[in-house]
Structures are given as structure tokens and as C-alpha cells.
Amino acid sequence: MSNLNSSFLKEMGITEWTSREGSPQGLEVTKEAATTHAPAQDHHEAIQAEPRAYWWFFGSKPQGDAQTLFQNVIRVLGLASNEWSWKGPSDSLSEIHLPDNGMPVVAFAFGGPAAQKITGERDPLPQLRETILALNTGSDEEIPVIASFDLAQVAAQPKDKALLWQDLLLAKSVLQNI
């Protein structure tokens, strides 16, 4: 994992595990090589590239610490500004349109109410988490939805950051298999 991603995970309070046996042969990076590779260049190149997939984030607009946490989530996922959008609770699902280019989409709901609204489910958040749900748009196209904690709750209870990370990894896995 890159130093940039490691620092974001650390900032989110997530412990990065390393093998006790040391790094496998051929994967060791010298300090010299690590400093010559500029993460800013990678970020700039990612913005210039065509989006690989699209993320729709649903929930109440984060503020304060929750906004900082969301920005870190975007950075850790490596998303450029053209690869995600925020959908508020008042946004109508009928106005949401899939990208014209057939790009895969995953929806990520922050909080139980957001997940219930976009999926039509009535179960509480603990039963909705760790499950691949479907966006209730009324069209034939199924968009996978992953439900997780509200960002304000995660910011207030840092122990939930690891569970948020698990949900993000599930969403990333779903996207890779579309």
C-alpha cells in the first residue's frame, strides 16, 4: 500500500497490518525510490483519466468532522471528482440517471434512513449492513447499494471507523465484479 494511502488510513484511525515475516522478496522499496515517486502526479493523472466506475453517496450532507472524514474516504478510495457525486435525502430517485457510457455504478448509503429511503427496505441499519441491496429507482437496471453508518456517528464514535472501512471495501468489491 502506498505511503499516501497508509497515512489516510492512519488518520481515519484504522490500523494497517503488516506480515511478521517481513516483506516478500521483490516488494521492498528503498527510501530513495519511495521519495522519487510523486503521489501528486498520480492524483493528477487519475483526474485526467477516464473514470473507471461511478460512486453515488447518499445521506445527510456531512459537516465539520464528518466532512473531513468524508474527504478522507474519497482520498483513500482514490476517487477523482468526476467519479462520485453526493445525493441528499431530498433528492428524488426518479431524477437519478445512469451514466450514458455504461460505466458501472455503486450506491453507498450513509445512515439507516438513507439506506431505507433508497432501497425501500424497512429493516434497521444493523440488518442492512454487510448486505448488497438494490437501489429502488423503478427501472429495470439494478444498482447495488451498500449501507453503512452515518458519517456524523462515525466521527463521534471512532470505533465504528473500522466497520465503515469494511463497508467501503464491500462496495469496492461489488464494483470490481460488475
PDB file of C-alpha atoms in Angstrom:
ATOM      1  CA  MET A   1       0.000   0.000   0.000  1.00  0.00           C
ATOM      2  CA  SER A   2       1.326   3.448  -0.832  1.00  0.00           C
ATOM      3  CA  ASN A   3       2.530   5.811   1.847  1.00  0.00           C
ATOM      4  CA  LEU A   4      -0.278   8.195   0.895  1.00  0.00           C
ATOM      5  CA  ASN A   5      -2.981   5.561   1.472  1.00  0.00           C
ATOM      6  CA  SER A   6      -1.257   4.453   4.680  1.00  0.00           C
ATOM      7  CA  SER A   7      -1.366   7.989   6.038  1.00  0.00           C
ATOM      8  CA  PHE A   8      -5.069   8.334   5.208  1.00  0.00           C
ATOM      9  CA  LEU A   9      -5.873   5.029   6.909  1.00  0.00           C
ATOM     10  CA  LYS A  10      -3.886   6.133   9.954  1.00  0.00           C
ATOM     11  CA  GLU A  11      -5.754   9.453  10.015  1.00  0.00           C
ATOM     12  CA  MET A  12      -9.059   7.544   9.920  1.00  0.00           C
ATOM     13  CA  GLY A  13      -7.906   5.524  12.933  1.00  0.00           C
ATOM     14  CA  ILE A  14      -7.539   2.256  11.022  1.00  0.00           C
ATOM     15  CA  THR A  15      -4.584   0.056  11.858  1.00  0.00           C
ATOM     16  CA  GLU A  16      -2.630  -1.202   8.876  1.00  0.00           C
ATOM     17  CA  TRP A  17      -1.387  -4.738   9.387  1.00  0.00           C
ATOM     18  CA  THR A  18       1.939  -5.992   8.108  1.00  0.00           C
ATOM     19  CA  SER A  19       3.322  -9.511   7.989  1.00  0.00           C
ATOM     20  CA  ARG A  20       5.538 -10.559  10.902  1.00  0.00           C
ATOM     21  CA  GLU A  21       7.680 -12.498   8.482  1.00  0.00           C
ATOM     22  CA  GLY A  22       8.843  -9.314   6.807  1.00  0.00           C
ATOM     23  CA  SER A  23       8.109  -8.151   3.304  1.00  0.00           C
ATOM     24  CA  PRO A  24       8.167 -10.706   0.494  1.00  0.00           C
ATOM     25  CA  GLN A  25      11.207 -10.671  -1.762  1.00  0.00           C
ATOM     26  CA  GLY A  26      10.978  -8.285  -4.642  1.00  0.00           C
ATOM     27  CA  LEU A  27       8.493  -5.988  -2.931  1.00  0.00           C
ATOM     28  CA  GLU A  28      10.920  -3.997  -0.843  1.00  0.00           C
ATOM     29  CA  VAL A  29      11.008  -0.354  -1.753  1.00  0.00           C
ATOM     30  CA  THR A  30      14.046   1.695  -0.948  1.00  0.00           C
ATOM     31  CA  LYS A  31      13.586   5.027   0.762  1.00  0.00           C
ATOM     32  CA  GLU A  32      15.175   6.642  -2.274  1.00  0.00           C
ATOM     33  CA  ALA A  33      12.642   5.080  -4.662  1.00  0.00           C
ATOM     34  CA  ALA A  34       9.717   5.982  -2.419  1.00  0.00           C
ATOM     35  CA  THR A  35      10.672   9.654  -2.316  1.00  0.00           C
ATOM     36  CA  THR A  36      11.256   9.962  -6.062  1.00  0.00           C
ATOM     37  CA  HIS A  37       7.704   8.793  -6.842  1.00  0.00           C
ATOM     38  CA  ALA A  38       5.414  11.819  -6.505  1.00  0.00           C
ATOM     39  CA  PRO A  39       1.894  10.992  -5.237  1.00  0.00           C
ATOM     40  CA  ALA A  40       0.662  14.337  -6.579  1.00  0.00           C
ATOM     41  CA  GLN A  41       1.496  13.163 -10.096  1.00  0.00           C
ATOM     42  CA  ASP A  42      -0.572  10.007  -9.599  1.00  0.00           C
ATOM     43  CA  HIS A  43      -3.501  12.082  -8.345  1.00  0.00           C
ATOM     44  CA  HIS A  44      -3.214  14.464 -11.310  1.00  0.00           C
ATOM     45  CA  GLU A  45      -3.063  11.529 -13.737  1.00  0.00           C
ATOM     46  CA  ALA A  46      -6.110   9.930 -12.099  1.00  0.00           C
ATOM     47  CA  ILE A  47      -8.112  13.125 -12.613  1.00  0.00           C
ATOM     48  CA  GLN A  48      -7.102  13.291 -16.279  1.00  0.00           C
ATOM     49  CA  ALA A  49      -8.031   9.641 -16.933  1.00  0.00           C
ATOM     50  CA  GLU A  50     -11.484   8.449 -17.873  1.00  0.00           C
ATOM     51  CA  PRO A  51     -13.485   7.321 -14.837  1.00  0.00           C
ATOM     52  CA  ARG A  52     -13.484   3.553 -14.291  1.00  0.00           C
ATOM     53  CA  ALA A  53     -16.649   3.491 -12.212  1.00  0.00           C
ATOM     54  CA  TYR A  54     -19.034   5.877 -10.519  1.00  0.00           C
ATOM     55  CA  TRP A  55     -19.978   6.160  -6.836  1.00  0.00           C
ATOM     56  CA  TRP A  56     -23.229   7.675  -5.605  1.00  0.00           C
ATOM     57  CA  PHE A  57     -23.120   8.652  -1.929  1.00  0.00           C
ATOM     58  CA  PHE A  58     -26.485   9.106  -0.187  1.00  0.00           C
ATOM     59  CA  GLY A  59     -27.221  10.717   3.158  1.00  0.00           C
ATOM     60  CA  SER A  60     -27.280  13.992   5.023  1.00  0.00           C
ATOM     61  CA  LYS A  61     -24.574  16.394   3.857  1.00  0.00           C
ATOM     62  CA  PRO A  62     -21.614  15.970   6.240  1.00  0.00           C
ATOM     63  CA  GLN A  63     -20.339  18.951   8.210  1.00  0.00           C
ATOM     64  CA  GLY A  64     -17.344  19.553  10.464  1.00  0.00           C
ATOM     65  CA  ASP A  65     -15.517  16.367  11.460  1.00  0.00           C
ATOM     66  CA  ALA A  66     -17.890  14.285   9.334  1.00  0.00           C
ATOM     67  CA  GLN A  67     -16.935  16.365   6.274  1.00  0.00           C
ATOM     68  CA  THR A  68     -13.241  15.767   6.998  1.00  0.00           C
ATOM     69  CA  LEU A  69     -13.926  12.052   7.372  1.00  0.00           C
ATOM     70  CA  PHE A  70     -15.779  12.001   4.038  1.00  0.00           C
ATOM     71  CA  GLN A  71     -12.905  13.789   2.293  1.00  0.00           C
ATOM     72  CA  ASN A  72     -10.551  11.146   3.689  1.00  0.00           C
ATOM     73  CA  VAL A  73     -12.853   8.383   2.432  1.00  0.00           C
ATOM     74  CA  ILE A  74     -12.713   9.892  -1.067  1.00  0.00           C
ATOM     75  CA  ARG A  75      -8.909  10.103  -0.888  1.00  0.00           C
ATOM     76  CA  VAL A  76      -8.467   6.547   0.398  1.00  0.00           C
ATOM     77  CA  LEU A  77     -10.736   5.198  -2.338  1.00  0.00           C
ATOM     78  CA  GLY A  78      -8.656   7.146  -4.848  1.00  0.00           C
ATOM     79  CA  LEU A  79     -11.694   8.794  -6.412  1.00  0.00           C
ATOM     80  CA  ALA A  80     -11.369  11.798  -8.698  1.00  0.00           C
ATOM     81  CA  SER A  81     -14.081  14.453  -8.616  1.00  0.00           C
ATOM     82  CA  ASN A  82     -15.634  13.052 -11.809  1.00  0.00           C
ATOM     83  CA  GLU A  83     -16.042   9.581 -10.250  1.00  0.00           C
ATOM     84  CA  TRP A  84     -18.521  10.363  -7.463  1.00  0.00           C
ATOM     85  CA  SER A  85     -21.493  12.521  -6.525  1.00  0.00           C
ATOM     86  CA  TRP A  86     -23.444  13.269  -3.370  1.00  0.00           C
ATOM     87  CA  LYS A  87     -27.188  12.729  -3.267  1.00  0.00           C
ATOM     88  CA  GLY A  88     -29.138  14.344  -0.436  1.00  0.00           C
ATOM     89  CA  PRO A  89     -32.197  12.986   1.373  1.00  0.00           C
ATOM     90  CA  SER A  90     -34.479  15.352  -0.537  1.00  0.00           C
ATOM     91  CA  ASP A  91     -33.214  14.253  -3.984  1.00  0.00           C
ATOM     92  CA  SER A  92     -35.816  12.315  -5.950  1.00  0.00           C
ATOM     93  CA  LEU A  93     -34.755   8.833  -7.043  1.00  0.00           C
ATOM     94  CA  SER A  94     -36.689   9.242 -10.291  1.00  0.00           C
ATOM     95  CA  GLU A  95     -34.314  12.057 -11.301  1.00  0.00           C
ATOM     96  CA  ILE A  96     -31.236   9.840 -10.956  1.00  0.00           C
ATOM     97  CA  HIS A  97     -29.914   8.637 -14.287  1.00  0.00           C
ATOM     98  CA  LEU A  98     -27.254   6.060 -15.058  1.00  0.00           C
ATOM     99  CA  PRO A  99     -24.183   7.246 -16.951  1.00  0.00           C
ATOM    100  CA  ASP A 100     -24.676   7.060 -20.731  1.00  0.00           C
ATOM    101  CA  ASN A 101     -21.361   5.293 -21.295  1.00  0.00           C
ATOM    102  CA  GLY A 102     -22.411   2.142 -19.402  1.00  0.00           C
ATOM    103  CA  MET A 103     -19.933   2.797 -16.597  1.00  0.00           C
ATOM    104  CA  PRO A 104     -20.600   0.631 -13.509  1.00  0.00           C
ATOM    105  CA  VAL A 105     -22.261   2.403 -10.582  1.00  0.00           C
ATOM    106  CA  VAL A 106     -22.428   1.590  -6.892  1.00  0.00           C
ATOM    107  CA  ALA A 107     -24.545   3.459  -4.348  1.00  0.00           C
ATOM    108  CA  PHE A 108     -23.306   3.903  -0.790  1.00  0.00           C
ATOM    109  CA  ALA A 109     -25.836   4.961   1.865  1.00  0.00           C
ATOM    110  CA  PHE A 110     -24.599   6.753   4.981  1.00  0.00           C
ATOM    111  CA  GLY A 111     -27.097   6.013   7.755  1.00  0.00           C
ATOM    112  CA  GLY A 112     -30.165   3.859   8.205  1.00  0.00           C
ATOM    113  CA  PRO A 113     -32.714   6.434   6.989  1.00  0.00           C
ATOM    114  CA  ALA A 114     -30.793   6.999   3.740  1.00  0.00           C
ATOM    115  CA  ALA A 115     -30.476   3.257   3.136  1.00  0.00           C
ATOM    116  CA  GLN A 116     -34.165   2.683   3.850  1.00  0.00           C
ATOM    117  CA  LYS A 117     -35.235   5.513   1.541  1.00  0.00           C
ATOM    118  CA  ILE A 118     -33.224   4.421  -1.493  1.00  0.00           C
ATOM    119  CA  THR A 119     -33.837   0.681  -1.151  1.00  0.00           C
ATOM    120  CA  GLY A 120     -37.393   0.594   0.182  1.00  0.00           C
ATOM    121  CA  GLU A 121     -36.239  -1.711   2.991  1.00  0.00           C
ATOM    122  CA  ARG A 122     -37.733  -1.341   6.473  1.00  0.00           C
ATOM    123  CA  ASP A 123     -35.086  -3.193   8.476  1.00  0.00           C
ATOM    124  CA  PRO A 124     -32.841  -1.203  10.833  1.00  0.00           C
ATOM    125  CA  LEU A 125     -29.261  -0.410   9.802  1.00  0.00           C
ATOM    126  CA  PRO A 126     -27.599  -3.340  11.629  1.00  0.00           C
ATOM    127  CA  GLN A 127     -29.601  -5.766   9.450  1.00  0.00           C
ATOM    128  CA  LEU A 128     -28.921  -3.772   6.263  1.00  0.00           C
ATOM    129  CA  ARG A 129     -25.148  -3.571   6.720  1.00  0.00           C
ATOM    130  CA  GLU A 130     -22.865  -6.165   5.116  1.00  0.00           C
ATOM    131  CA  THR A 131     -25.591  -6.920   2.568  1.00  0.00           C
ATOM    132  CA  ILE A 132     -25.770  -5.972  -1.085  1.00  0.00           C
ATOM    133  CA  LEU A 133     -29.079  -4.189  -1.549  1.00  0.00           C
ATOM    134  CA  ALA A 134     -30.633  -2.720  -4.711  1.00  0.00           C
ATOM    135  CA  LEU A 135     -31.490   0.893  -5.473  1.00  0.00           C
ATOM    136  CA  ASN A 136     -35.250   1.345  -5.751  1.00  0.00           C
ATOM    137  CA  THR A 137     -35.457   3.512  -8.913  1.00  0.00           C
ATOM    138  CA  GLY A 138     -38.362   1.747 -10.581  1.00  0.00           C
ATOM    139  CA  SER A 139     -36.301   0.925 -13.670  1.00  0.00           C
ATOM    140  CA  ASP A 140     -35.095  -2.478 -14.852  1.00  0.00           C
ATOM    141  CA  GLU A 141     -31.461  -1.611 -14.144  1.00  0.00           C
ATOM    142  CA  GLU A 142     -30.326  -2.767 -10.698  1.00  0.00           C
ATOM    143  CA  ILE A 143     -27.779  -0.596  -8.950  1.00  0.00           C
ATOM    144  CA  PRO A 144     -26.078  -2.200  -5.948  1.00  0.00           C
ATOM    145  CA  VAL A 145     -26.374  -0.362  -2.629  1.00  0.00           C
ATOM    146  CA  ILE A 146     -24.161  -0.771   0.416  1.00  0.00           C
ATOM    147  CA  ALA A 147     -25.489   0.612   3.710  1.00  0.00           C
ATOM    148  CA  SER A 148     -23.200   1.954   6.408  1.00  0.00           C
ATOM    149  CA  PHE A 149     -23.159   4.278   9.390  1.00  0.00           C
ATOM    150  CA  ASP A 150     -23.943   7.982   9.206  1.00  0.00           C
ATOM    151  CA  LEU A 151     -20.691   9.955   8.927  1.00  0.00           C
ATOM    152  CA  ALA A 152     -21.548  12.122  11.947  1.00  0.00           C
ATOM    153  CA  GLN A 153     -21.970   8.953  14.037  1.00  0.00           C
ATOM    154  CA  VAL A 154     -18.630   7.566  12.856  1.00  0.00           C
ATOM    155  CA  ALA A 155     -16.909  10.889  13.586  1.00  0.00           C
ATOM    156  CA  ALA A 156     -18.393  10.849  17.109  1.00  0.00           C
ATOM    157  CA  GLN A 157     -17.594   7.152  17.713  1.00  0.00           C
ATOM    158  CA  PRO A 158     -14.177   6.416  16.179  1.00  0.00           C
ATOM    159  CA  LYS A 159     -14.511   2.692  16.983  1.00  0.00           C
ATOM    160  CA  ASP A 160     -17.006   2.496  14.099  1.00  0.00           C
ATOM    161  CA  LYS A 161     -14.387   3.631  11.546  1.00  0.00           C
ATOM    162  CA  ALA A 162     -13.209   0.055  11.055  1.00  0.00           C
ATOM    163  CA  LEU A 163     -16.799  -1.024  10.310  1.00  0.00           C
ATOM    164  CA  LEU A 164     -17.174   1.861   7.847  1.00  0.00           C
ATOM    165  CA  TRP A 165     -13.960   0.706   6.186  1.00  0.00           C
ATOM    166  CA  GLN A 166     -15.375  -2.838   5.890  1.00  0.00           C
ATOM    167  CA  ASP A 167     -18.473  -1.436   4.194  1.00  0.00           C
ATOM    168  CA  LEU A 168     -16.335   0.601   1.782  1.00  0.00           C
ATOM    169  CA  LEU A 169     -14.300  -2.491   0.914  1.00  0.00           C
ATOM    170  CA  LEU A 170     -17.526  -4.409   0.230  1.00  0.00           C
ATOM    171  CA  ALA A 171     -18.694  -1.630  -2.107  1.00  0.00           C
ATOM    172  CA  LYS A 172     -15.331  -1.608  -3.873  1.00  0.00           C
ATOM    173  CA  SER A 173     -15.519  -5.393  -4.273  1.00  0.00           C
ATOM    174  CA  VAL A 174     -19.031  -5.161  -5.722  1.00  0.00           C
ATOM    175  CA  LEU A 175     -17.847  -2.550  -8.227  1.00  0.00           C
ATOM    176  CA  GLN A 176     -14.974  -4.750  -9.347  1.00  0.00           C
ATOM    177  CA  ASN A 177     -17.391  -7.613 -10.025  1.00  0.00           C
ATOM    178  CA  ILE A 178     -19.924  -5.656 -12.092  1.00  0.00           C
TER     179      ILE A 178
END
